[in-house]
Coordinates of C-alpha atoms in Angstrom, one line a residue:
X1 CA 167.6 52.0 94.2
X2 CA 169.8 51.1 96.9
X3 CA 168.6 53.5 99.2
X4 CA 165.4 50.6 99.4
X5 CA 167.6 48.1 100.8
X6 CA 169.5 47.7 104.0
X7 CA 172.8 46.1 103.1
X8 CA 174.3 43.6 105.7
X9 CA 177.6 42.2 105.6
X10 CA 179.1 39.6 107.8
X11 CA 182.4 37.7 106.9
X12 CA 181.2 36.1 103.2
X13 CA 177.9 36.9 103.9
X14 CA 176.3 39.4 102.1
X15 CA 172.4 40.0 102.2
X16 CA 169.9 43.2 101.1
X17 CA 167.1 43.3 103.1
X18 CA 164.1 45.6 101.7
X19 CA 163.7 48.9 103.7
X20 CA 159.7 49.3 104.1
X21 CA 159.9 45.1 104.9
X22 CA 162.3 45.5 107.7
X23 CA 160.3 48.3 109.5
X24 CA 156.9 46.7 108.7
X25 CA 158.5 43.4 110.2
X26 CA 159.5 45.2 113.5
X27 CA 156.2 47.4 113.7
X28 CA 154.0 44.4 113.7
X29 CA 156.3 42.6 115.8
X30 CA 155.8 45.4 118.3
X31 CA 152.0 45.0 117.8
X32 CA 152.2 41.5 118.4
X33 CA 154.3 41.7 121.5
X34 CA 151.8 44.3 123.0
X35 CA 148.8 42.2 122.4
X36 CA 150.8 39.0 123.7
X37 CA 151.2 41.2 126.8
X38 CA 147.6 42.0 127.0
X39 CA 146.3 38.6 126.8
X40 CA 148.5 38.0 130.3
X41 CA 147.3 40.7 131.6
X42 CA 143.5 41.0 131.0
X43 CA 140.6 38.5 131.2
X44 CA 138.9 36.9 134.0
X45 CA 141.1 38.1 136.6
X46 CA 144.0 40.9 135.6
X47 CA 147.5 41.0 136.7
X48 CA 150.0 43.5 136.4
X49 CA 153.3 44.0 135.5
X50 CA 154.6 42.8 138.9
X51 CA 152.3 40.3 139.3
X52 CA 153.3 38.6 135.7
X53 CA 156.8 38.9 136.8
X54 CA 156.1 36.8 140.6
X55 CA 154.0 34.3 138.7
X56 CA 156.0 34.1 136.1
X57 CA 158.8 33.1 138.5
X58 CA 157.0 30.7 140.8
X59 CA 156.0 33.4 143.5
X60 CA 152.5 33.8 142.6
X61 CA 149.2 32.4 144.0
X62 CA 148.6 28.5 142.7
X63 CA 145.3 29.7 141.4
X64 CA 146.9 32.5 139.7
X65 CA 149.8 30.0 138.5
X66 CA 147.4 27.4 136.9
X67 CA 145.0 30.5 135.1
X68 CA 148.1 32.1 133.6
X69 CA 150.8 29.4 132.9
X70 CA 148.2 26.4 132.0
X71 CA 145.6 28.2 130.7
X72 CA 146.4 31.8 128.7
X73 CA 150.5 31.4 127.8
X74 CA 149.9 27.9 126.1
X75 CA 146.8 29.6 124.5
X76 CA 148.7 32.4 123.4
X77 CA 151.3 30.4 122.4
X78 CA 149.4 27.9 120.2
X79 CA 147.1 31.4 118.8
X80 CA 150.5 32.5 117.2
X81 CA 151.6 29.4 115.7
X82 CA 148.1 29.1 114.1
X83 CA 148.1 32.2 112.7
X84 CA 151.9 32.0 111.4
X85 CA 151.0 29.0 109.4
X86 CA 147.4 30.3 108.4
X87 CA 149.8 33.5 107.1
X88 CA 152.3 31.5 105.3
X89 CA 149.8 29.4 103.3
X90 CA 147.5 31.7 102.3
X91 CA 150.4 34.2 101.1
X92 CA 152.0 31.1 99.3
X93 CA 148.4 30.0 97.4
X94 CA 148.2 33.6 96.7
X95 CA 151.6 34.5 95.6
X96 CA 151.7 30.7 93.4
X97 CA 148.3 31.5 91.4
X98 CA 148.6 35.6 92.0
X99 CA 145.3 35.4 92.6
X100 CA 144.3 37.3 96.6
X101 CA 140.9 34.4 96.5
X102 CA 143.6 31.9 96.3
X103 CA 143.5 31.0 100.3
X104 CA 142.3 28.1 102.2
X105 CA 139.5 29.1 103.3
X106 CA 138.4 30.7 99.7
X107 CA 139.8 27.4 98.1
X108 CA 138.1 24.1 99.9
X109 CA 140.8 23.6 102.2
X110 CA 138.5 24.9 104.9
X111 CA 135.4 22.9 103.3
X112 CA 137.7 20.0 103.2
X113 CA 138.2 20.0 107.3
X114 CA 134.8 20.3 108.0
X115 CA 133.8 17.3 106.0
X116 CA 136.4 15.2 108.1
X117 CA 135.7 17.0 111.4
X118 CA 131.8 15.9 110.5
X119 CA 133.3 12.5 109.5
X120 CA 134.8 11.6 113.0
X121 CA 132.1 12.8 114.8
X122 CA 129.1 11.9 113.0
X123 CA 130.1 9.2 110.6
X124 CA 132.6 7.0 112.2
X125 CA 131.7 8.1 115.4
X126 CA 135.1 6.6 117.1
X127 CA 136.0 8.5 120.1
X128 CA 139.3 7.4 120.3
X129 CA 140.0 9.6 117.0
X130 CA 140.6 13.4 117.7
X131 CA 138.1 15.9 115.6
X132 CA 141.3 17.8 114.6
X133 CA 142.9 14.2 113.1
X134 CA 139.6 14.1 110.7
X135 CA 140.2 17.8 109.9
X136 CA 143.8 17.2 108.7
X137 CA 143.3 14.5 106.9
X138 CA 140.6 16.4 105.4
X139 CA 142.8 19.3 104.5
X140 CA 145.4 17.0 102.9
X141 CA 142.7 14.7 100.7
X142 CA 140.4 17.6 99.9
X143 CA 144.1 19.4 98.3
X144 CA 145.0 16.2 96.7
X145 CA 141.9 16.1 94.6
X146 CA 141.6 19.3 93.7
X147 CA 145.0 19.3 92.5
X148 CA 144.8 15.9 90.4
X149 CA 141.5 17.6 89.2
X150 CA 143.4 20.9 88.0
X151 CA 146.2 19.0 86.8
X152 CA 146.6 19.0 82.9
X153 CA 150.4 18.9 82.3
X154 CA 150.8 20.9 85.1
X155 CA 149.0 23.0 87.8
X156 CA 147.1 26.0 86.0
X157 CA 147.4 29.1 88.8
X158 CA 143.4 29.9 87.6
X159 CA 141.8 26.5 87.2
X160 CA 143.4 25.9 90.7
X161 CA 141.8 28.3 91.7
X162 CA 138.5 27.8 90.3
X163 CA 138.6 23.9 91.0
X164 CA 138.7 24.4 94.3
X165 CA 136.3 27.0 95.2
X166 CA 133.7 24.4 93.1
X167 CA 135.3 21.5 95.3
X168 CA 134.7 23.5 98.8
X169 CA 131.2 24.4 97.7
X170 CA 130.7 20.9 96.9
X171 CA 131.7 19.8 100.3
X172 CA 129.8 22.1 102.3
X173 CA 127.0 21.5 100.8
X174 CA 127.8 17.2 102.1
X175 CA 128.1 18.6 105.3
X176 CA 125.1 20.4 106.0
X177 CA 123.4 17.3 104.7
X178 CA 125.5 15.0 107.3
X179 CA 124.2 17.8 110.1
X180 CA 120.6 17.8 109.0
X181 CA 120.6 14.0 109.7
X182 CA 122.4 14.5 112.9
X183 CA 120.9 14.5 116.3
X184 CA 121.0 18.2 118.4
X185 CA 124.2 17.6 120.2
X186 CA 126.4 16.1 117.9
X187 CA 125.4 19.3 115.6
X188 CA 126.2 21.6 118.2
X189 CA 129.4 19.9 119.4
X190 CA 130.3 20.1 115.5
X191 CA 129.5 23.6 114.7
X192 CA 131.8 25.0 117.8
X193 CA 134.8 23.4 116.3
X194 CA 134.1 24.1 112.6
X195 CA 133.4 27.8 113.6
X196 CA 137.5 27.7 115.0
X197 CA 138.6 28.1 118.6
X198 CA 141.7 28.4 120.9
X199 CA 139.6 27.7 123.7
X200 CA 140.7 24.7 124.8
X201 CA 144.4 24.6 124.3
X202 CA 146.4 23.3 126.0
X203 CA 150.1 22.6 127.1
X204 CA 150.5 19.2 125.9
X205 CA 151.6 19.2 121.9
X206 CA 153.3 22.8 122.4
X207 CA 156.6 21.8 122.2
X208 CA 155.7 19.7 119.2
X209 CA 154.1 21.9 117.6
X210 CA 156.1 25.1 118.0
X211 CA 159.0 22.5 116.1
X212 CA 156.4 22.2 113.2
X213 CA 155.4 25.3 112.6
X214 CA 159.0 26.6 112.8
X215 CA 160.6 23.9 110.1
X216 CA 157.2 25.2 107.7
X217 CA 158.3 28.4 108.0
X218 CA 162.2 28.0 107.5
X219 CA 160.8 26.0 104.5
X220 CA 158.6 28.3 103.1
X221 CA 161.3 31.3 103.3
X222 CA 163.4 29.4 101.2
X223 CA 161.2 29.1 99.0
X224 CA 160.4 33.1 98.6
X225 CA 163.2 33.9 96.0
X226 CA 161.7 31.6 93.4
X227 CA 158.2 32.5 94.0
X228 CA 159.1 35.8 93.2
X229 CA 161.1 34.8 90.2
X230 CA 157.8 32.7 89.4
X231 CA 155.8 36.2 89.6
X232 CA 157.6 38.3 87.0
X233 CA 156.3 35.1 84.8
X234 CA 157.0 31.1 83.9
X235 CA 158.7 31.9 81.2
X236 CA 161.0 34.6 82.9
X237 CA 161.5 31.7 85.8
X238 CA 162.4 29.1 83.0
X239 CA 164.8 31.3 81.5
X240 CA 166.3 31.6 84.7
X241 CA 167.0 28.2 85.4
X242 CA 163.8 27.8 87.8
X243 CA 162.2 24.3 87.7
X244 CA 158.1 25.2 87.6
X245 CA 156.6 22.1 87.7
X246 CA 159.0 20.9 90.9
X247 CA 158.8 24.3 92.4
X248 CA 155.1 24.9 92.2
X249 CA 154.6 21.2 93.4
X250 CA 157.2 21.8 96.3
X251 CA 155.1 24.8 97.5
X252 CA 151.2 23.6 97.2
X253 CA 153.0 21.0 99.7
X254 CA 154.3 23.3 101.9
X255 CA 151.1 25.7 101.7
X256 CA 149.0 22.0 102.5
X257 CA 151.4 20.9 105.4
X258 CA 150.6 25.1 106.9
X259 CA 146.9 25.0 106.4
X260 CA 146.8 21.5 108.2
X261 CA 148.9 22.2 111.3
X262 CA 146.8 25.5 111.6
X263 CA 143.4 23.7 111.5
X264 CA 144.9 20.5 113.7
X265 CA 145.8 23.9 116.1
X266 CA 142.5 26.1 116.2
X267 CA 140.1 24.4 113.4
X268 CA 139.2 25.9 110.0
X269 CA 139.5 29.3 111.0
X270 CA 138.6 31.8 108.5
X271 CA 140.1 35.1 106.7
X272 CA 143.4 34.8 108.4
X273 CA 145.1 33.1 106.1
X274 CA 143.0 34.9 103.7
X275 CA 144.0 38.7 104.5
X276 CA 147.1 38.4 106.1
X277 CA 149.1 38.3 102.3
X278 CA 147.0 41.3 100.8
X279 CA 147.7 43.6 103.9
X280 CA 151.3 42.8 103.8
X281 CA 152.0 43.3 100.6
X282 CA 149.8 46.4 100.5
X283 CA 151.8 48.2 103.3
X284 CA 155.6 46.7 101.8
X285 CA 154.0 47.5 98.1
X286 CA 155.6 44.3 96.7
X287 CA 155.3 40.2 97.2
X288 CA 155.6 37.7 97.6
X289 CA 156.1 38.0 101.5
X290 CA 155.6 34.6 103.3
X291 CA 157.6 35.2 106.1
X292 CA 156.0 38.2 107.2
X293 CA 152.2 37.4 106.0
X294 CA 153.1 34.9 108.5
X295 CA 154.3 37.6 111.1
X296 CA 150.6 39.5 109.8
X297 CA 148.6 36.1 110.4
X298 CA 150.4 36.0 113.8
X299 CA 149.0 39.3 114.9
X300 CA 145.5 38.9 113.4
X301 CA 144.9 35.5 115.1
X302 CA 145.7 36.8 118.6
X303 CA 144.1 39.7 117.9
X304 CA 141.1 38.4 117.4
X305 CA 141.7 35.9 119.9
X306 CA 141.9 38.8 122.7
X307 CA 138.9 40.5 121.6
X308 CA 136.8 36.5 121.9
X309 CA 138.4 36.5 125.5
X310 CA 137.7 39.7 126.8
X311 CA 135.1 41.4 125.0
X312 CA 132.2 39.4 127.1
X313 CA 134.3 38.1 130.0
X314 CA 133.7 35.9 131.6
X315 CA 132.0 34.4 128.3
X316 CA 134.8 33.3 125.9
X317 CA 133.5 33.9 122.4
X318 CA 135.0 31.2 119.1
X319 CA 138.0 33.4 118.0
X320 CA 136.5 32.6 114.5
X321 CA 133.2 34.5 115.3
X322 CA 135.7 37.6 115.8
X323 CA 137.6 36.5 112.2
X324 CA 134.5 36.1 110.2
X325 CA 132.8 39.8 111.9
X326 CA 136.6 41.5 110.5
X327 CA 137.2 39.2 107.7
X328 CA 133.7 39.4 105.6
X329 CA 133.8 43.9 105.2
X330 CA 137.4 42.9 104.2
X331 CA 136.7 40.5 101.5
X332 CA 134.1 43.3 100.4
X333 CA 136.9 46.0 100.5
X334 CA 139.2 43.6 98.9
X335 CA 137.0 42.6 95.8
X336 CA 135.9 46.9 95.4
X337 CA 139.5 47.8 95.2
X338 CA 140.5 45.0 92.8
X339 CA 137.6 46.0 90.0
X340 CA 138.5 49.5 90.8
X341 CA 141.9 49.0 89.6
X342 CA 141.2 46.7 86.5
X343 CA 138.7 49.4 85.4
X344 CA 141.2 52.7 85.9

């Protein structure tokens, strides 16, 4: 059994650290490096290696110098904290109610940002109040209702679950009423951001946010041991000194506080936080694995980020258009293998 683990010592420090974990961490941080490096590289105009390095340093061309460090770093940069946090809640939902449906977008969350992005825009019609402020708040009221819904001494993992996929489906269906009523271009101003996009990132709330995103996920990988005590079973958690109730509250916060800074980030992108945990955890063949289903969401999100930047250059495509083309054969694949396996 110990042949599994790497065993790292340090003064009184002692940790294991999982074998297949440690090289599935530093494979998909290779991949995510790689793709980091062509998203500099490639798009309108390319640069190589060389001229990365003079730009990079203040020798390059100001035209060059504003399309590379004010347009595609703080693009890339805000693509990989979005799909970090998108990782980490969905793998948290789905590792809390053991249940691969159990992720934002599958679970209201998503529904619940479109309502408010629809809200600000349509309703209120304020324009001193950012779209992205209306989809956070609709993140965080949409989850407090369908937990208080789903709460009967206690969060149940399935009517959770089930709660919120009626609660999403619900407000969907309110916000393609609000769009019917709406006139052409507040629709079509609406429907870019619901569909998700990097495209107009900017440098300004980097900093900020790289300091979010960073204390979520510090936060959530403390909270891995007892969600995998929590998997072998309540009871088995109980037994073991685990407080549920606290812990399970604890984490839907933490998942909430993820799925919000990821939508304030890109919008209600969809299927990254969704398959990030299942392809994680069927490579490492165990969970839960926040850390890196954040690492996986990371990857995806650029990915697919890439391919919206460059595949029709100099058109820049939603990167949510490139999630929902991947994600939806997925969800398919996902839903075959799990009745294949309940039935063998």
């Amino acid at each position: 059994m110990t042949q599994s683990y790497f065993h790292f010592k340090f003064m009184h420090i002692s940790m294991l650290f999982y074998r297949r974990s440690v090289y599935f961490g530093l494979i998909v941080t290779v991949c995510i490096l790689f793709v980091v490096w062509s998203s500099l590289s490639m798009g309108v105009r390319n640069f190589g290696v060389v001229d990365l390095w003079n730009i990079m340093n203040g020798n390059g061309d100001s035209t060059d110098q504003f399309m590379l460090v004010e347009l595609r770093v703080p693009r890339i940069v805000a693509g990989l904290l979005a799909g970090m946090a998108f990782g980490i809640s969905g793998e948290t939902f789905q590792s809390l109610t053991h249940n691969d449906l159990a992720s934002p977008d599958m679970i209201g969350l998503n529904a619940g940002a479109a309502l408010g992005v629809v809200a600000v825009l349509l309703l209120i019609e304020n324009p001193f109040i950012p779209l992205a402020v209306g989809a956070v708040l609709g993140v965080v009221v949409t989850a407090l209702v369908i937990t208080l819904v789903s709460w009967r001494n206690g969060i149940n993992q399935t009517r959770f679950v089930l709660t919120g996929i009626g609660v999403g489906a619900l407000l969907f269906a309110i916000v393609q009423y609000v769009l019917l009523s709406a006139n052409v271009m507040q629709v079509a101003q609406a429907y870019r951001w619901l569909i998700g996009s990097l495209n107009a990132t900017t440098a300004c709330n980097i900093s900020a946010l790289t300091f979010l995103v960073v204390s979520i996920s510090l936060l959530a990988f403390r909270t891995q041991p007892v969600l995998a005590l929590m998997d072998m079973g309540e009871g088995v958690a109980q037994n073991l000194g685990v407080h549920v109730s606290f812990w399970r509250v604890l984490v839907i916060g933490i998942a909430i506080s993820a799925t919000a800074t990821a939508v304030y980030i890109c919008g209600p992108v969809a299927f990254v936080a969704f398959a990030s945990g299942p392809i994680t955890r069927l490579v490492i063949g165990r969970g839960p694995a926040v850390f890196l289903s954040g690492l996986m969401g990371a990857f995806l999100l650029i990915s697919a980020d890439f391919v919206a930047r460059t595949l029709f250059s100099p058109i820049q495509l939603p990167v949510g258009l490139i999630t929902v083309f991947v994600g939806a054969p997925f969800l398919i694949f996902l839903i075959t293998f799990q009745l294949k396996k309940q039935i063998l």
